[in-house]
Short mmCIF file of C-alpha atoms in Angstrom, two decimals:
data_model
loop_
_atom_site.label_atom_id
_atom_site.label_comp_id
_atom_site.label_asym_id
_atom_site.label_seq_id
_atom_site.Cartn_x
_atom_site.Cartn_y
_atom_site.Cartn_z
CA MET X 1 32.72 -19.83 17.77
CA ASP X 2 29.71 -17.50 19.09
CA THR X 3 29.44 -17.41 15.40
CA GLU X 4 28.64 -21.36 15.01
CA LYS X 5 26.72 -21.05 17.66
CA HIS X 6 24.22 -18.39 16.36
CA SER X 7 24.11 -19.65 12.43
CA SER X 8 22.63 -23.17 14.38
CA LEU X 9 19.68 -20.92 16.51
CA ARG X 10 16.33 -21.50 14.68
CA ARG X 11 14.91 -17.91 14.14
CA THR X 12 11.88 -16.42 15.23
CA VAL X 13 9.03 -14.17 13.24
CA ALA X 14 4.76 -13.87 14.41
CA ILE X 15 2.97 -13.34 11.79
CA LEU X 16 0.63 -10.71 13.08
CA SER X 17 -3.27 -9.72 11.66
CA ARG X 18 -6.40 -7.94 13.17
CA GLY X 19 -9.35 -11.02 14.79
CA ASP X 20 -10.84 -11.04 17.34
CA ALA X 21 -10.90 -13.28 20.71
CA ALA X 22 -11.91 -16.39 18.93
CA ALA X 23 -9.47 -16.19 16.39
CA ARG X 24 -6.35 -15.60 18.47
CA ARG X 25 -7.88 -18.92 20.73
CA ASP X 26 -8.14 -20.63 17.16
CA ALA X 27 -5.40 -20.08 15.68
CA THR X 28 -1.84 -21.64 13.80
CA PRO X 29 0.71 -21.73 11.22
CA LYS X 30 -1.88 -24.05 9.71
CA SER X 31 -5.01 -22.03 9.26
CA GLY X 32 -6.18 -18.97 8.38
CA ARG X 33 -4.45 -17.38 5.32
CA PHE X 34 -1.36 -16.81 5.65
CA VAL X 35 -0.05 -20.68 5.67
CA ASP X 36 1.73 -19.99 3.00
CA ILE X 37 3.99 -17.42 4.42
CA PHE X 38 4.62 -20.25 7.17
CA GLU X 39 5.07 -22.84 5.26
CA ALA X 40 8.16 -20.29 2.76
CA LEU X 41 9.49 -19.15 6.84
CA ALA X 42 10.26 -23.10 7.14
CA ALA X 43 11.80 -24.05 4.52
CA VAL X 44 14.21 -21.23 4.89
CA GLY X 45 14.60 -22.58 8.94
CA ILE X 46 12.75 -20.06 10.99
CA ASP X 47 9.89 -20.54 12.88
CA GLY X 48 6.24 -17.94 12.22
CA ARG X 49 4.22 -17.97 14.90
CA PRO X 50 0.35 -16.32 14.89
CA VAL X 51 0.08 -12.75 16.94
CA ILE X 52 -3.50 -11.52 16.60
CA TYR X 53 -3.91 -8.14 17.42
CA ASP X 54 -7.40 -6.70 18.62
CA GLU X 55 -7.29 -3.07 21.41
CA SER X 56 -8.36 -5.62 24.58
CA PHE X 57 -5.63 -8.17 24.36
CA ALA X 58 -3.04 -5.27 23.31
CA ASP X 59 -1.16 -6.21 26.28
CA ALA X 60 -0.54 -9.81 25.27
CA ALA X 61 0.23 -9.14 21.71
CA ARG X 62 2.76 -7.32 23.25
CA GLU X 63 4.51 -9.78 25.30
CA GLN X 64 3.81 -12.67 22.55
CA LEU X 65 5.88 -9.65 19.72
CA LEU X 66 8.79 -9.69 22.16
CA SER X 67 8.81 -13.11 22.33
CA ALA X 68 10.57 -13.22 18.94
CA ASP X 69 12.78 -11.59 17.19
CA GLY X 70 11.32 -10.18 14.39
CA VAL X 71 6.66 -9.19 13.78
CA LEU X 72 5.74 -9.14 9.55
CA VAL X 73 2.44 -6.95 9.99
CA TRP X 74 -0.83 -6.96 7.94
CA VAL X 75 -3.74 -5.45 9.82
CA ASN X 76 -5.45 -2.45 7.86
CA PRO X 77 -5.17 1.55 8.10
CA ILE X 78 -8.69 2.30 9.23
CA GLN X 79 -11.00 -1.64 8.97
CA ASP X 80 -14.53 -1.90 10.72
CA GLY X 81 -14.01 1.62 12.47
CA ARG X 82 -10.76 1.11 13.60
CA ASN X 83 -7.66 3.01 12.37
CA ARG X 84 -3.52 2.08 13.45
CA ALA X 85 -3.20 4.16 15.72
CA GLY X 86 -2.80 1.51 19.20
CA LEU X 87 -1.27 -1.65 17.54
CA ASP X 88 1.50 1.54 15.75
CA ALA X 89 2.66 2.12 18.88
CA LEU X 90 2.88 -1.01 20.08
CA LEU X 91 4.64 -1.79 17.20
CA ARG X 92 6.94 1.37 17.19
CA ASP X 93 7.66 0.10 21.72
CA VAL X 94 8.53 -3.70 20.37
CA ALA X 95 11.38 -2.41 17.13
CA ALA X 96 12.72 -0.12 20.10
CA GLN X 97 14.02 -2.97 21.79
CA GLY X 98 14.59 -4.78 19.29
CA VAL X 99 12.56 -6.80 17.75
CA TRP X 100 12.26 -6.60 13.95
CA VAL X 101 9.63 -4.48 12.34
CA SER X 102 8.07 -4.39 8.39
CA ALA X 103 6.49 -3.05 7.75
CA HIS X 104 8.17 0.49 10.43
CA PRO X 105 4.70 2.88 10.93
CA ASP X 106 7.22 4.89 10.57
CA VAL X 107 7.98 3.31 7.03
CA ILE X 108 4.35 3.83 6.52
CA LEU X 109 4.11 7.01 6.70
CA LYS X 110 6.21 7.83 4.37
CA MET X 111 5.36 5.30 1.93
CA GLY X 112 2.60 3.67 1.80
CA ALA X 113 -0.01 6.62 2.10
CA LYS X 114 -1.60 8.39 -0.79
CA GLU X 115 1.13 12.09 -0.59
CA VAL X 116 4.55 9.31 -1.96
CA LEU X 117 1.89 10.03 -4.87
CA TYR X 118 2.62 14.36 -4.51
CA ARG X 119 6.55 13.06 -2.55
CA THR X 120 7.44 11.74 -6.48
CA ARG X 121 6.09 13.29 -8.11
CA SER X 122 9.11 14.27 -10.17
CA MET X 123 10.01 11.05 -10.32
CA GLY X 124 9.54 9.03 -13.39
CA TRP X 125 6.41 7.56 -12.04
CA GLY X 126 4.73 11.17 -11.14
CA SER X 127 1.98 12.59 -12.76
CA ASP X 128 0.44 16.28 -12.24
CA THR X 129 -0.34 15.96 -8.49
CA ALA X 130 -1.46 19.22 -6.15
CA LEU X 131 -0.86 18.44 -1.60
CA TYR X 132 -3.77 19.65 0.30
CA GLN X 133 -2.42 20.17 4.40
CA THR X 134 -5.69 22.34 5.37
CA ALA X 135 -9.94 22.43 4.15
CA ALA X 136 -9.35 26.29 3.10
CA ALA X 137 -6.23 25.20 0.81
CA MET X 138 -8.11 22.42 -1.01
CA ARG X 139 -11.50 25.62 -1.89
CA ALA X 140 -8.50 27.54 -3.00
CA GLU X 141 -6.71 25.02 -4.89
CA LEU X 142 -9.00 23.26 -6.38
CA PRO X 143 -11.19 25.27 -8.41
CA ALA X 144 -8.54 26.63 -10.72
CA ARG X 145 -7.58 22.96 -11.17
CA LEU X 146 -11.04 21.11 -12.29
CA ALA X 147 -10.85 23.92 -15.26
CA THR X 148 -8.16 21.51 -16.86
CA GLY X 149 -9.51 18.68 -16.37
CA PRO X 150 -10.83 15.87 -13.91
CA ARG X 151 -8.56 15.72 -10.81
CA VAL X 152 -8.80 12.86 -8.23
CA ILE X 153 -8.99 13.56 -5.03
CA LYS X 154 -7.84 10.72 -2.16
CA ARG X 155 -6.69 10.79 1.62
CA ASN X 156 -3.72 10.11 2.90
CA ARG X 157 -4.45 6.98 5.00
CA GLY X 158 -7.03 4.89 3.27
CA ASN X 159 -7.32 2.23 1.51
CA GLY X 160 -10.53 -0.99 0.23
CA GLY X 161 -11.15 3.18 -1.83
CA GLN X 162 -12.36 4.47 1.01
CA GLY X 163 -12.36 8.51 0.42
CA ILE X 164 -11.51 8.41 -2.94
CA TRP X 165 -13.33 10.13 -5.44
CA LYS X 166 -13.36 11.60 -8.96
CA VAL X 167 -14.60 15.06 -9.56
CA GLU X 168 -15.01 17.53 -12.67
CA LYS X 169 -16.36 20.40 -12.65
CA LEU X 170 -19.80 21.92 -13.66
CA PRO X 171 -20.89 24.35 -16.53
CA THR X 172 -23.13 25.51 -13.47
CA PRO X 173 -20.66 27.91 -11.55
CA SER X 174 -19.24 25.94 -8.44
CA MET X 175 -20.72 22.88 -9.08
CA ILE X 176 -19.17 19.59 -9.42
CA ARG X 177 -19.91 15.90 -10.39
CA VAL X 178 -18.72 13.97 -8.52
CA LEU X 179 -18.16 9.76 -7.98
CA ASP X 180 -16.64 7.89 -4.73
CA ALA X 181 -14.60 4.99 -5.92
CA THR X 182 -16.61 2.67 -3.20
CA LYS X 183 -20.25 3.39 -5.90
CA ASP X 184 -20.61 3.12 -9.41
CA THR X 185 -22.88 6.02 -9.66
CA PRO X 186 -22.17 9.68 -9.94
CA GLU X 187 -23.69 12.22 -7.73
CA GLU X 188 -24.34 16.54 -8.75
CA LEU X 189 -23.15 18.52 -5.91
CA THR X 190 -22.11 22.07 -4.14
CA LEU X 191 -18.22 22.55 -4.33
CA ASP X 192 -19.04 23.57 -0.77
CA ASP X 193 -21.17 20.30 0.39
CA PHE X 194 -18.59 18.17 -1.79
CA LEU X 195 -15.14 19.76 0.80
CA ARG X 196 -17.59 19.05 3.66
CA ARG X 197 -17.43 15.60 2.58
CA CYS X 198 -13.83 16.23 2.96
CA ALA X 199 -13.52 17.46 6.58
CA GLU X 200 -12.95 14.71 8.33
CA TYR X 201 -9.44 13.56 6.83
CA PHE X 202 -7.64 16.93 7.38
CA GLU X 203 -8.06 15.37 11.16
CA ASN X 204 -5.40 13.79 11.20
CA GLY X 205 -3.42 14.35 8.06
CA SER X 206 -3.66 15.51 4.50
CA VAL X 207 -5.43 15.60 0.55
CA VAL X 208 -3.51 14.03 -2.44
CA ASP X 209 -5.10 16.30 -6.18
CA GLN X 210 -4.12 13.99 -9.07
CA ALA X 211 -5.19 14.34 -12.30
CA PHE X 212 -7.27 11.62 -13.61
CA GLN X 213 -5.84 9.29 -16.46
CA PRO X 214 -8.14 9.15 -19.29
CA ARG X 215 -6.48 5.44 -19.57
CA LEU X 216 -7.63 3.89 -16.64
CA GLY X 217 -10.36 2.00 -18.23
CA GLU X 218 -7.34 -0.04 -19.79
CA GLY X 219 -6.46 -1.63 -16.32
CA VAL X 220 -4.12 -1.62 -13.36
CA VAL X 221 -1.39 -3.61 -12.46
CA ARG X 222 -0.17 -4.07 -8.85
CA CYS X 223 3.58 -4.89 -8.35
CA TYR X 224 4.37 -6.41 -6.02
CA MET X 225 7.93 -6.65 -4.29
CA ALA X 226 10.01 -8.23 -1.69
CA GLY X 227 12.11 -5.37 -0.11
CA GLU X 228 13.73 -4.02 -3.09
CA ARG X 229 13.01 -7.52 -6.05
CA CYS X 230 10.60 -8.11 -7.76
CA ALA X 231 7.92 -10.79 -6.70
CA GLY X 232 5.27 -10.85 -9.28
CA PHE X 233 2.49 -9.10 -10.85
CA GLY X 234 -1.41 -8.16 -10.92
CA TYR X 235 -3.23 -7.20 -13.34
CA HIS X 236 -7.24 -6.52 -13.67
CA LYS X 237 -10.15 -4.03 -15.55
CA VAL X 238 -11.30 -2.15 -12.33
CA LYS X 239 -14.72 -0.38 -12.36
CA ALA X 240 -13.42 2.59 -9.39
CA LEU X 241 -13.36 5.57 -11.40
CA VAL X 242 -14.52 4.40 -13.96
CA GLU X 243 -18.30 5.12 -16.42
CA SER X 244 -17.10 4.32 -19.46
CA PRO X 245 -19.84 1.64 -19.52
CA GLY X 246 -18.41 -0.40 -22.12
CA ALA X 247 -14.75 -0.39 -19.49
CA ARG X 248 -16.78 -1.23 -16.50
CA ALA X 249 -18.90 -4.40 -18.31
CA GLY X 250 -14.73 -5.94 -19.18
CA ALA X 251 -14.21 -5.72 -15.04
CA GLY X 252 -12.67 -8.68 -13.59
CA PRO X 253 -10.73 -10.44 -10.55
CA ARG X 254 -7.26 -9.61 -10.42
CA LEU X 255 -4.55 -12.26 -12.12
CA TYR X 256 -2.15 -12.64 -10.88
CA THR X 257 1.78 -13.52 -12.33
CA SER X 258 5.78 -13.73 -11.49
CA ASN X 259 7.84 -11.34 -11.79
CA ALA X 260 8.79 -13.85 -15.76
CA ASP X 261 5.55 -11.75 -17.25
CA PRO X 262 7.22 -11.13 -20.58
CA ARG X 263 4.05 -8.54 -19.86
CA PHE X 264 5.84 -6.35 -17.43
CA GLN X 265 9.48 -7.03 -17.99
CA ARG X 266 9.79 -3.23 -18.55
CA LEU X 267 8.06 -1.91 -15.18
CA ARG X 268 10.33 -4.36 -13.52
CA ARG X 269 12.99 -3.19 -14.46
CA LEU X 270 12.36 0.15 -13.85
CA MET X 271 11.65 -1.10 -10.51
CA GLU X 272 14.40 -2.93 -9.28
CA ASP X 273 16.70 -0.76 -11.16
CA GLU X 274 15.65 2.45 -10.80
CA TRP X 275 11.85 3.57 -8.95
CA THR X 276 12.80 1.70 -5.97
CA PRO X 277 16.49 3.24 -5.56
CA GLN X 278 14.48 6.79 -5.95
CA LEU X 279 11.99 6.48 -3.63
CA THR X 280 14.17 4.62 -1.20
CA SER X 281 17.08 8.02 -1.40
CA LEU X 282 13.62 10.87 -1.54
CA LEU X 283 12.49 9.40 1.71
CA ASN X 284 15.50 8.72 3.12
CA ILE X 285 14.14 5.58 3.84
CA ALA X 286 17.75 2.56 4.17
CA ARG X 287 17.01 -0.37 1.95
CA GLY X 288 17.58 -2.83 4.70
CA ASP X 289 14.12 -0.79 6.13
CA LEU X 290 12.11 -1.30 2.98
CA PRO X 291 9.12 -3.62 3.94
CA VAL X 292 9.34 -7.70 3.15
CA ILE X 293 6.10 -7.22 0.95
CA TRP X 294 4.99 -4.21 -0.55
CA ASP X 295 2.73 -3.02 -3.61
CA ALA X 296 2.52 -0.67 -6.26
CA ASP X 297 -0.17 0.55 -8.53
CA PHE X 298 -0.54 1.52 -11.19
CA MET X 299 -2.42 3.17 -14.27
CA LEU X 300 -1.16 3.41 -17.46
CA GLY X 301 -0.38 6.23 -18.65
CA PRO X 302 0.27 7.94 -23.21
CA VAL X 303 1.78 6.19 -25.00
CA GLN X 304 5.25 7.07 -25.78
CA ALA X 305 6.58 8.25 -28.76
CA ASP X 306 8.33 4.02 -29.11
CA GLY X 307 5.22 2.86 -29.10
CA SER X 308 5.50 1.69 -25.68
CA ASP X 309 3.34 2.07 -22.38
CA SER X 310 4.44 4.57 -19.91
CA TYR X 311 2.65 4.23 -16.20
CA VAL X 312 1.76 7.09 -13.88
CA LEU X 313 1.20 4.89 -10.13
CA GLY X 314 -2.19 5.17 -8.28
CA GLU X 315 -0.52 4.18 -5.20
CA ILE X 316 1.88 2.40 -3.15
CA ASN X 317 0.42 -0.62 -0.57
CA VAL X 318 2.43 -0.98 2.15
CA SER X 319 0.25 -2.71 5.18
CA SER X 320 -2.21 -5.39 4.16
CA VAL X 321 -0.37 -6.24 1.08
CA HIS X 322 -2.63 -9.54 0.80
CA PRO X 323 -3.36 -11.30 -1.52
CA TYR X 324 -0.64 -11.98 -3.75
CA PRO X 325 1.43 -14.17 -6.44
CA ALA X 326 2.25 -17.52 -5.68
CA GLU X 327 5.56 -16.57 -5.75
CA ALA X 328 5.74 -14.18 -3.08
CA PRO X 329 6.29 -15.90 0.25
CA ALA X 330 9.17 -17.57 -1.12
CA GLU X 331 10.36 -13.95 -1.73
CA ILE X 332 9.02 -12.46 1.31
CA ALA X 333 10.98 -15.71 3.10
CA ARG X 334 14.52 -15.57 1.90
CA ARG X 335 14.33 -11.28 1.94
CA VAL X 336 13.31 -12.33 6.07
CA ALA X 337 16.43 -14.91 6.29
CA ASP X 338 17.89 -11.85 5.07
CA ARG X 339 17.16 -9.25 6.99
CA LEU X 340 17.36 -11.95 10.25
CA GLN X 341 21.03 -12.49 9.54
CA LEU X 342 22.18 -8.41 10.03
CA LYS X 343 20.86 -8.91 13.99
CA LEU X 344 23.11 -12.11 14.32
#
């Protein structure tokens, strides 16, 4: 029977990451960052193949992808001064030829850019959020919002804190206090000077303006998702945008834990049962198109009447989620197997 024939075929999945010619030459499933992913795929009967991407040998990478059933992509939006424009065009091309791509560039644009904070602001994880499509709109609207309290300005696409600022109004007219998320010390400057710094953000995108969350210094919870199922959590005290010396002194590395961690079961239920279905509905994403690995960063919001914490979404990461909890590779492999089964 055809079904029996197809079920006996071993599927292949490329693991794509950015690197140079030496990295491409030396890449094997038993070396590099993704050994655990290769092992998890093998455990469910899928062959993993490393594919290293760079614009200088994009055609060779494309041929490797076309020989696979699917590709899992780990490439940052901005890295070493380069963006994903060429890679995203390549991924759209191979997807159009039948290769399953996770995460597809169109899905990344919907859920992995900061604009998702504005588009989902009505959800339970939402907060006071505005969207600026032009520098002129930001110039006209930001002062009134600053009058209500500190704001966080975020460029639409970025990673590693690039293009994220805490902004506060100062008593002196037209003067503001800004803190770059990648730096430790704030500075004072005019609003016009700050707007000039942000001008490049509008060249290929928008800017999101979100109310600053005063409990940021208490820590950030990262919920890792494999498709629509929780694959674990990460928690850490952060320094970015935190100015209190005490809170900064308590900052440390992210600590990973399984999806069974009792501290985060309410958040797990919200993500699996409410927020992820709402997200896919609002953004018109088919449930089967959800990335096999993505995460959502949550700040602590106001304490609720019953004493429990509320959660405020800070960002969704889709392009290059790594590292992750130890349990995540097995969840990723299961989602990959399910998705490839639909291609038979």
